[in-house]
Amino acid sequence: SAVISQKPSRDICQRGTSLTIQCQVDSQVTMMFWYRQQPGQSLTLIATANQGSEATYESGFVIDKFPISRPNLTFSTLTVSNMSPEDSSIYLCSTNLPPGLPMAQETQYFGPGTRLLVL
Amino acid sequence: DQQVKQNSPSLSVQEGRISILNCDYTNSMFDYFLWYKKYPAEGPTFLISISSIKDKNEDGRFTVFLNKSAKHLSLHIVPSQPGDSAVYFCAASSLTGKLIFGQGTTLQVKP
């Protein structure tokens, strides 16, 4: 499996501010994903980030609110912009296995998550 | 529209007994199914998966069964251990590679 780290692990922010979450993978991967888990809810995909192209956002999520960068094959950032208390969630990045391994494109591995509380 | 459903929010079993977690889906285009375990303050950990061309996959104490006609899958844990206590998510994917998750089932294994 891939080793995935996220920074920060948690944060408390004031409404109206922005927070950038970093995700680092220990190997080069094609696709990276960003999810949100609101309190008591399941995981919801925000967007898919491929290196060298614009991120693809899911219904209900827009680039102005959740800008994403993917500067290389091991790193991505998600920014939560102009935060409100409704943005309080766990934000998770994930990735597939490096290409060439069995079921590489189907299995996703997750980072430890970033717990965000917006006051 | 919930495409992946886990209808039991919680399950409690005795240590050593079997735990059976269930998951239903509605989209017949799903071709790959996964189970994840999640502890508080951690990211989901991949447990086991199954392709739609199979009906069973086993890995140690964990077995996943897939019934395509019923659009139903289940995770069996035998024997259950207290360390298995966690939230279990099932997920499904199609050719897009995007994962759709169920709501999760909290498993408690009592010593």
Coordinates of C-alpha atoms in Angstrom, one line a residue:
Chain A
S1 CA 0.0 0.0 0.0
A2 CA 1.0 3.7 -0.4
V3 CA 2.0 5.7 2.7
I4 CA 0.0 8.9 2.7
S5 CA 0.5 11.8 5.1
Q6 CA -1.6 15.0 5.6
K7 CA -0.9 18.3 7.2
P8 CA -2.3 19.7 9.4
S9 CA -3.9 16.8 11.3
R10 CA -6.4 19.2 12.8
D11 CA -7.2 22.9 13.0
I12 CA -9.7 25.3 14.5
C13 CA -10.4 28.3 12.2
Q14 CA -12.5 31.4 12.2
R15 CA -15.3 31.8 9.7
G16 CA -14.4 33.7 6.6
T17 CA -10.8 32.5 6.6
S18 CA -9.2 29.8 4.4
L19 CA -7.2 26.7 5.2
T20 CA -4.9 24.7 2.9
I21 CA -4.5 21.0 3.5
Q22 CA -1.4 19.2 2.2
C23 CA -1.3 15.6 1.1
Q24 CA 2.0 13.8 0.5
V25 CA 2.4 10.3 -1.0
D26 CA 5.5 8.2 -0.7
S27 CA 5.4 7.0 -4.4
Q28 CA 4.4 8.5 -7.7
V29 CA 0.7 8.1 -8.3
T30 CA -1.5 9.1 -11.2
M31 CA -4.7 10.0 -9.4
M32 CA -5.3 11.6 -6.0
F33 CA -8.7 12.2 -4.5
W34 CA -10.1 14.5 -1.9
Y35 CA -13.0 13.5 0.3
R36 CA -15.1 15.1 3.1
Q37 CA -16.7 13.3 6.0
Q38 CA -19.1 15.5 7.8
P39 CA -20.0 14.7 11.4
G40 CA -22.0 11.4 11.5
Q41 CA -21.9 11.1 7.7
S42 CA -20.2 8.9 5.1
L43 CA -17.3 9.9 2.9
T44 CA -18.2 12.1 0.0
L45 CA -15.8 12.7 -2.9
I46 CA -15.0 16.4 -3.5
A47 CA -12.8 16.1 -6.5
T48 CA -10.2 14.1 -8.4
A49 CA -6.8 15.6 -9.0
N50 CA -4.6 14.4 -11.8
Q51 CA -1.1 15.8 -12.3
G52 CA -0.9 18.3 -15.2
S53 CA -4.6 18.9 -15.6
E54 CA -7.5 20.7 -13.8
A55 CA -9.2 18.9 -11.0
T56 CA -12.5 17.3 -11.7
Y57 CA -15.2 18.3 -9.2
E58 CA -18.2 16.3 -8.1
S59 CA -21.7 17.7 -8.1
G60 CA -22.1 20.2 -5.3
F61 CA -18.5 21.2 -5.1
V62 CA -16.9 24.1 -7.0
I63 CA -13.4 25.2 -7.6
D64 CA -13.8 28.6 -6.1
K65 CA -14.7 27.0 -2.7
F66 CA -12.3 24.1 -2.9
P67 CA -9.3 25.0 -5.1
I68 CA -6.9 22.1 -5.6
S69 CA -3.3 22.0 -6.7
R70 CA -1.4 18.9 -8.1
P71 CA 2.1 20.2 -8.9
N72 CA 3.7 16.7 -9.2
L73 CA 3.0 13.0 -8.9
T74 CA 3.4 12.8 -5.1
F75 CA 1.7 15.9 -3.7
S76 CA -1.6 17.7 -3.7
T77 CA -3.3 20.5 -1.8
L78 CA -6.9 21.3 -1.0
T79 CA -7.9 24.7 0.1
V80 CA -11.2 25.3 2.0
S81 CA -12.0 28.9 1.2
N82 CA -14.1 31.5 3.0
M83 CA -15.0 28.9 5.7
S84 CA -18.3 28.7 7.5
P85 CA -19.2 26.3 10.4
E86 CA -20.8 24.0 7.8
D87 CA -17.3 23.3 6.5
S88 CA -16.4 21.6 9.8
S89 CA -15.5 18.1 8.7
I90 CA -12.8 15.6 8.3
Y91 CA -11.0 16.1 5.0
L92 CA -9.2 13.1 3.6
C93 CA -7.0 12.5 0.6
S94 CA -6.6 9.2 -1.1
T95 CA -4.8 7.6 -4.0
N96 CA -4.7 4.4 -6.0
L97 CA -1.7 2.1 -6.0
P98 CA 1.2 2.9 -8.3
P99 CA 0.4 1.7 -11.9
G100 CA 1.3 -1.9 -12.7
L101 CA 0.1 -3.5 -9.5
P102 CA -2.9 -5.8 -9.5
M103 CA -6.2 -3.8 -9.1
A104 CA -4.1 -0.7 -9.0
Q105 CA -6.9 1.6 -10.4
E106 CA -9.7 0.2 -8.2
T107 CA -8.3 0.3 -4.7
Q108 CA -7.8 3.6 -2.9
Y109 CA -5.7 4.1 0.2
F110 CA -6.4 7.0 2.5
G111 CA -4.4 9.5 4.5
P112 CA -5.0 10.0 8.2
G113 CA -7.4 12.9 7.6
T114 CA -7.5 16.6 8.7
R115 CA -10.1 17.5 11.3
L116 CA -11.4 21.0 10.7
L117 CA -13.5 22.9 13.1
V118 CA -14.8 26.3 12.0
L119 CA -16.1 28.6 14.6
Chain B
D1 CA -30.2 9.1 -4.1
Q2 CA -28.1 6.7 -2.0
Q3 CA -26.4 4.3 -4.4
V4 CA -24.7 2.3 -1.6
K5 CA -26.6 1.6 1.6
Q6 CA -25.6 0.1 4.9
N7 CA -28.9 -0.2 6.7
S8 CA -27.6 -1.2 10.1
P9 CA -25.9 1.7 11.8
S10 CA -24.5 -0.5 14.5
L11 CA -23.8 -4.1 15.4
S12 CA -22.7 -5.8 18.6
V13 CA -21.2 -9.3 18.8
Q14 CA -19.4 -11.4 21.4
E15 CA -15.7 -12.0 21.0
G16 CA -15.1 -15.2 19.1
R17 CA -18.4 -15.2 17.3
I18 CA -19.1 -14.2 13.7
S19 CA -19.7 -10.6 12.7
I20 CA -21.8 -10.1 9.5
L21 CA -21.9 -6.6 8.0
N22 CA -24.3 -6.0 5.1
C23 CA -24.3 -3.6 2.2
D24 CA -26.8 -3.0 -0.7
Y25 CA -26.3 -1.1 -3.9
T26 CA -28.5 0.1 -6.7
N27 CA -26.2 0.8 -9.6
S28 CA -25.7 -2.3 -11.8
M29 CA -22.7 -0.6 -13.4
F30 CA -20.6 -1.0 -10.2
D31 CA -17.9 -3.6 -10.9
Y32 CA -15.7 -3.5 -7.9
F33 CA -16.5 -3.4 -4.2
L34 CA -14.4 -2.7 -1.2
W35 CA -14.6 -2.7 2.6
Y36 CA -12.8 -0.2 4.8
K37 CA -12.4 -0.1 8.6
K38 CA -12.1 3.3 10.3
Y39 CA -11.0 4.0 13.8
P40 CA -11.8 7.5 15.4
A41 CA -9.2 10.1 14.4
E42 CA -7.7 7.9 11.7
G43 CA -8.3 7.6 7.9
P44 CA -10.1 4.6 6.5
T45 CA -8.0 1.4 6.2
F46 CA -8.5 -0.9 3.2
L47 CA -9.6 -4.3 4.4
I48 CA -10.7 -6.5 1.5
S49 CA -12.3 -6.1 -2.0
I50 CA -14.1 -8.2 -4.6
S51 CA -14.6 -7.9 -8.3
S52 CA -18.0 -8.3 -9.8
I53 CA -16.9 -11.4 -11.6
K54 CA -16.5 -13.2 -8.3
D55 CA -18.9 -14.1 -5.6
K56 CA -16.5 -14.7 -2.7
N57 CA -13.1 -13.4 -1.6
E58 CA -11.3 -14.5 1.5
D59 CA -8.4 -13.0 3.4
G60 CA -7.7 -14.5 6.8
R61 CA -10.5 -13.8 9.2
F62 CA -12.3 -11.6 6.6
T63 CA -14.5 -12.9 3.8
V64 CA -16.6 -10.8 1.4
F65 CA -19.6 -12.3 -0.4
L66 CA -21.2 -10.7 -3.4
N67 CA -24.7 -11.5 -4.6
K68 CA -25.0 -9.6 -7.9
S69 CA -28.6 -10.6 -8.6
A70 CA -29.6 -9.2 -5.2
K71 CA -27.2 -6.3 -5.5
H72 CA -26.0 -7.2 -2.0
L73 CA -22.6 -7.8 -0.4
S74 CA -21.6 -8.8 3.1
L75 CA -18.4 -8.9 5.1
H76 CA -17.9 -11.8 7.5
I77 CA -15.4 -11.6 10.3
V78 CA -14.6 -14.9 12.0
P79 CA -13.7 -15.0 14.8
S80 CA -14.4 -11.5 15.9
Q81 CA -11.9 -9.8 18.2
P82 CA -12.2 -6.7 20.4
G83 CA -9.7 -5.0 18.2
D84 CA -12.2 -5.3 15.3
S85 CA -14.4 -2.7 17.0
A86 CA -14.6 0.2 14.5
V87 CA -16.8 1.7 11.9
Y88 CA -16.9 -0.3 8.7
F89 CA -17.7 1.3 5.3
C90 CA -18.5 -0.5 2.1
A91 CA -17.7 1.2 -1.1
A92 CA -18.4 0.6 -4.8
S93 CA -16.7 1.8 -7.9
S94 CA -17.3 1.6 -11.7
L95 CA -15.1 2.3 -14.7
T96 CA -14.6 5.9 -13.6
G97 CA -12.6 4.8 -10.5
K98 CA -14.7 7.0 -8.3
L99 CA -15.7 5.4 -5.0
I100 CA -19.2 5.6 -3.6
F101 CA -19.4 4.9 0.1
G102 CA -22.2 3.6 2.3
Q103 CA -23.1 5.3 5.6
G104 CA -21.0 3.0 7.7
T105 CA -21.8 0.4 10.4
T106 CA -20.3 0.7 13.9
L107 CA -19.2 -2.8 15.1
Q108 CA -18.6 -3.4 18.8
V109 CA -17.0 -6.7 19.8
K110 CA -17.5 -7.4 23.4
P111 CA -14.9 -9.4 25.4

